[in-house]
């Protein structure tokens, strides 16, 4: 594996997805689902005005913690869960959008409903 993971682990501690003049894609907001990460970024851009609020909903591994090691996967899973928790608490409509999205492979609708999903 390359040391820099093709540029995807060059995310310093000050990195923010939303700024006044740009949106920076790259860090994954949902582990192993880059499409959902990009769609969630677009959804937040379309439904929220304040960049600080949008950034407060985006958790991802950055800085020294992003160096590829045995700690990387648990950190990615943790931040994916933390993103969903932040959406549920601060932007419930976004959380419902994710749960109903065809990009979210763990959504109950992809498994024939909640009962089949739980089974």
PDB file of C-alpha atoms in Angstrom:
ATOM      1  CA  UNK A   1       0.000   0.000   0.000  1.00  0.00           C
ATOM      2  CA  UNK A   2       1.409   3.426  -0.822  1.00  0.00           C
ATOM      3  CA  UNK A   3       2.314   5.618   2.143  1.00  0.00           C
ATOM      4  CA  UNK A   4       0.032   8.438   1.082  1.00  0.00           C
ATOM      5  CA  UNK A   5      -2.968   6.296   0.002  1.00  0.00           C
ATOM      6  CA  UNK A   6      -3.093   8.154  -3.324  1.00  0.00           C
ATOM      7  CA  UNK A   7      -3.462  11.525  -1.521  1.00  0.00           C
ATOM      8  CA  UNK A   8      -6.498  10.559   0.542  1.00  0.00           C
ATOM      9  CA  UNK A   9      -4.653  10.579   3.835  1.00  0.00           C
ATOM     10  CA  UNK A  10      -3.194  14.042   3.399  1.00  0.00           C
ATOM     11  CA  UNK A  11      -5.833  15.702   5.550  1.00  0.00           C
ATOM     12  CA  UNK A  12      -4.357  17.927   8.253  1.00  0.00           C
ATOM     13  CA  UNK A  13      -5.996  18.727  11.583  1.00  0.00           C
ATOM     14  CA  UNK A  14      -7.322  22.087  10.332  1.00  0.00           C
ATOM     15  CA  UNK A  15      -9.043  20.590   7.268  1.00  0.00           C
ATOM     16  CA  UNK A  16     -12.708  21.542   6.791  1.00  0.00           C
ATOM     17  CA  UNK A  17     -15.009  20.337   4.037  1.00  0.00           C
ATOM     18  CA  UNK A  18     -17.027  23.561   3.749  1.00  0.00           C
ATOM     19  CA  UNK A  19     -15.455  27.016   3.455  1.00  0.00           C
ATOM     20  CA  UNK A  20     -16.685  30.344   2.135  1.00  0.00           C
ATOM     21  CA  UNK A  21     -15.443  29.783  -1.409  1.00  0.00           C
ATOM     22  CA  UNK A  22     -15.176  26.015  -1.828  1.00  0.00           C
ATOM     23  CA  UNK A  23     -16.239  22.517  -0.901  1.00  0.00           C
ATOM     24  CA  UNK A  24     -13.407  20.028  -0.477  1.00  0.00           C
ATOM     25  CA  UNK A  25     -14.299  16.425  -1.128  1.00  0.00           C
ATOM     26  CA  UNK A  26     -11.956  13.684  -0.078  1.00  0.00           C
ATOM     27  CA  UNK A  27     -12.380  12.532   3.502  1.00  0.00           C
ATOM     28  CA  UNK A  28     -14.929   9.769   3.818  1.00  0.00           C
ATOM     29  CA  UNK A  29     -17.922  10.553   6.014  1.00  0.00           C
ATOM     30  CA  UNK A  30     -19.165   6.984   5.689  1.00  0.00           C
ATOM     31  CA  UNK A  31     -16.654   4.154   5.693  1.00  0.00           C
ATOM     32  CA  UNK A  32     -16.359   2.245   2.376  1.00  0.00           C
ATOM     33  CA  UNK A  33     -19.051   4.405   0.765  1.00  0.00           C
ATOM     34  CA  UNK A  34     -17.534   7.340  -1.092  1.00  0.00           C
ATOM     35  CA  UNK A  35     -20.754   7.919  -3.068  1.00  0.00           C
ATOM     36  CA  UNK A  36     -22.785   8.391   0.116  1.00  0.00           C
ATOM     37  CA  UNK A  37     -20.092  10.719   1.504  1.00  0.00           C
ATOM     38  CA  UNK A  38     -20.280  12.912  -1.602  1.00  0.00           C
ATOM     39  CA  UNK A  39     -24.083  12.819  -1.641  1.00  0.00           C
ATOM     40  CA  UNK A  40     -24.248  13.755   2.041  1.00  0.00           C
ATOM     41  CA  UNK A  41     -21.873  16.657   1.419  1.00  0.00           C
ATOM     42  CA  UNK A  42     -24.106  17.841  -1.435  1.00  0.00           C
ATOM     43  CA  UNK A  43     -27.238  17.422   0.708  1.00  0.00           C
ATOM     44  CA  UNK A  44     -25.748  19.533   3.498  1.00  0.00           C
ATOM     45  CA  UNK A  45     -24.696  22.197   0.987  1.00  0.00           C
ATOM     46  CA  UNK A  46     -28.213  22.325  -0.457  1.00  0.00           C
ATOM     47  CA  UNK A  47     -30.118  22.359   2.839  1.00  0.00           C
ATOM     48  CA  UNK A  48     -27.931  24.365   5.254  1.00  0.00           C
ATOM     49  CA  UNK A  49     -26.700  27.936   5.009  1.00  0.00           C
ATOM     50  CA  UNK A  50     -23.996  28.183   7.662  1.00  0.00           C
ATOM     51  CA  UNK A  51     -20.624  26.592   6.808  1.00  0.00           C
ATOM     52  CA  UNK A  52     -19.715  26.236  10.488  1.00  0.00           C
ATOM     53  CA  UNK A  53     -22.909  24.257  11.107  1.00  0.00           C
ATOM     54  CA  UNK A  54     -22.268  22.031   8.081  1.00  0.00           C
ATOM     55  CA  UNK A  55     -18.698  21.379   9.222  1.00  0.00           C
ATOM     56  CA  UNK A  56     -19.968  20.539  12.716  1.00  0.00           C
ATOM     57  CA  UNK A  57     -21.881  17.612  11.204  1.00  0.00           C
ATOM     58  CA  UNK A  58     -18.863  16.176   9.360  1.00  0.00           C
ATOM     59  CA  UNK A  59     -16.560  13.908  11.328  1.00  0.00           C
ATOM     60  CA  UNK A  60     -13.654  12.147   9.639  1.00  0.00           C
ATOM     61  CA  UNK A  61     -10.207  10.839  10.435  1.00  0.00           C
ATOM     62  CA  UNK A  62      -7.518  13.461   9.914  1.00  0.00           C
ATOM     63  CA  UNK A  63      -3.966  14.409  10.760  1.00  0.00           C
ATOM     64  CA  UNK A  64      -1.651  11.862  12.324  1.00  0.00           C
ATOM     65  CA  UNK A  65      -4.587   9.533  13.015  1.00  0.00           C
ATOM     66  CA  UNK A  66      -5.015   8.955   9.291  1.00  0.00           C
ATOM     67  CA  UNK A  67      -1.669   7.207   8.876  1.00  0.00           C
ATOM     68  CA  UNK A  68      -2.461   3.690   7.717  1.00  0.00           C
ATOM     69  CA  UNK A  69      -2.198   1.337  10.695  1.00  0.00           C
ATOM     70  CA  UNK A  70      -4.209  -1.156  12.715  1.00  0.00           C
ATOM     71  CA  UNK A  71      -6.079   1.832  14.223  1.00  0.00           C
ATOM     72  CA  UNK A  72      -7.352   3.223  10.913  1.00  0.00           C
ATOM     73  CA  UNK A  73     -10.381   0.944  10.364  1.00  0.00           C
ATOM     74  CA  UNK A  74     -11.785   1.309  13.900  1.00  0.00           C
ATOM     75  CA  UNK A  75     -11.369   5.082  13.593  1.00  0.00           C
ATOM     76  CA  UNK A  76     -13.210   5.131  10.246  1.00  0.00           C
ATOM     77  CA  UNK A  77     -16.053   3.071  11.711  1.00  0.00           C
ATOM     78  CA  UNK A  78     -16.208   5.323  14.779  1.00  0.00           C
ATOM     79  CA  UNK A  79     -16.431   8.509  12.718  1.00  0.00           C
ATOM     80  CA  UNK A  80     -19.072   7.012  10.410  1.00  0.00           C
ATOM     81  CA  UNK A  81     -21.197   6.307  13.479  1.00  0.00           C
ATOM     82  CA  UNK A  82     -20.449   9.747  14.897  1.00  0.00           C
ATOM     83  CA  UNK A  83     -21.619  11.366  11.637  1.00  0.00           C
ATOM     84  CA  UNK A  84     -24.946   9.563  11.793  1.00  0.00           C
ATOM     85  CA  UNK A  85     -25.349  10.508  15.464  1.00  0.00           C
ATOM     86  CA  UNK A  86     -24.635  14.187  14.724  1.00  0.00           C
ATOM     87  CA  UNK A  87     -27.129  14.185  11.863  1.00  0.00           C
ATOM     88  CA  UNK A  88     -29.800  12.600  14.021  1.00  0.00           C
ATOM     89  CA  UNK A  89     -29.326  15.150  16.828  1.00  0.00           C
ATOM     90  CA  UNK A  90     -28.720  18.345  14.838  1.00  0.00           C
ATOM     91  CA  UNK A  91     -30.317  17.817  11.427  1.00  0.00           C
ATOM     92  CA  UNK A  92     -33.018  15.103  11.677  1.00  0.00           C
ATOM     93  CA  UNK A  93     -34.144  15.630   8.075  1.00  0.00           C
ATOM     94  CA  UNK A  94     -30.639  14.739   6.852  1.00  0.00           C
ATOM     95  CA  UNK A  95     -30.605  11.632   8.998  1.00  0.00           C
ATOM     96  CA  UNK A  96     -33.924  10.518   7.475  1.00  0.00           C
ATOM     97  CA  UNK A  97     -32.587  11.310   4.011  1.00  0.00           C
ATOM     98  CA  UNK A  98     -29.598   9.023   4.615  1.00  0.00           C
ATOM     99  CA  UNK A  99     -31.786   6.212   5.955  1.00  0.00           C
ATOM    100  CA  UNK A 100     -34.006   6.381   2.866  1.00  0.00           C
ATOM    101  CA  UNK A 101     -31.160   6.881   0.392  1.00  0.00           C
ATOM    102  CA  UNK A 102     -30.429   4.130  -2.098  1.00  0.00           C
ATOM    103  CA  UNK A 103     -26.744   4.900  -1.519  1.00  0.00           C
ATOM    104  CA  UNK A 104     -26.911   3.762   2.127  1.00  0.00           C
ATOM    105  CA  UNK A 105     -26.481   0.003   1.876  1.00  0.00           C
ATOM    106  CA  UNK A 106     -27.485  -0.612   5.511  1.00  0.00           C
ATOM    107  CA  UNK A 107     -30.897   1.019   5.074  1.00  0.00           C
ATOM    108  CA  UNK A 108     -33.767  -1.289   6.045  1.00  0.00           C
ATOM    109  CA  UNK A 109     -35.520  -0.618   2.712  1.00  0.00           C
ATOM    110  CA  UNK A 110     -32.744  -2.509   0.907  1.00  0.00           C
ATOM    111  CA  UNK A 111     -33.468  -5.611   2.950  1.00  0.00           C
ATOM    112  CA  UNK A 112     -37.233  -5.858   2.469  1.00  0.00           C
ATOM    113  CA  UNK A 113     -38.253  -3.698   5.408  1.00  0.00           C
ATOM    114  CA  UNK A 114     -37.400  -3.444   9.079  1.00  0.00           C
ATOM    115  CA  UNK A 115     -38.463  -6.981  10.099  1.00  0.00           C
ATOM    116  CA  UNK A 116     -36.393  -8.680   7.391  1.00  0.00           C
ATOM    117  CA  UNK A 117     -33.521  -6.290   8.131  1.00  0.00           C
ATOM    118  CA  UNK A 118     -33.554  -7.308  11.823  1.00  0.00           C
ATOM    119  CA  UNK A 119     -33.908 -10.997  11.019  1.00  0.00           C
TER     120      UNK A 119
END
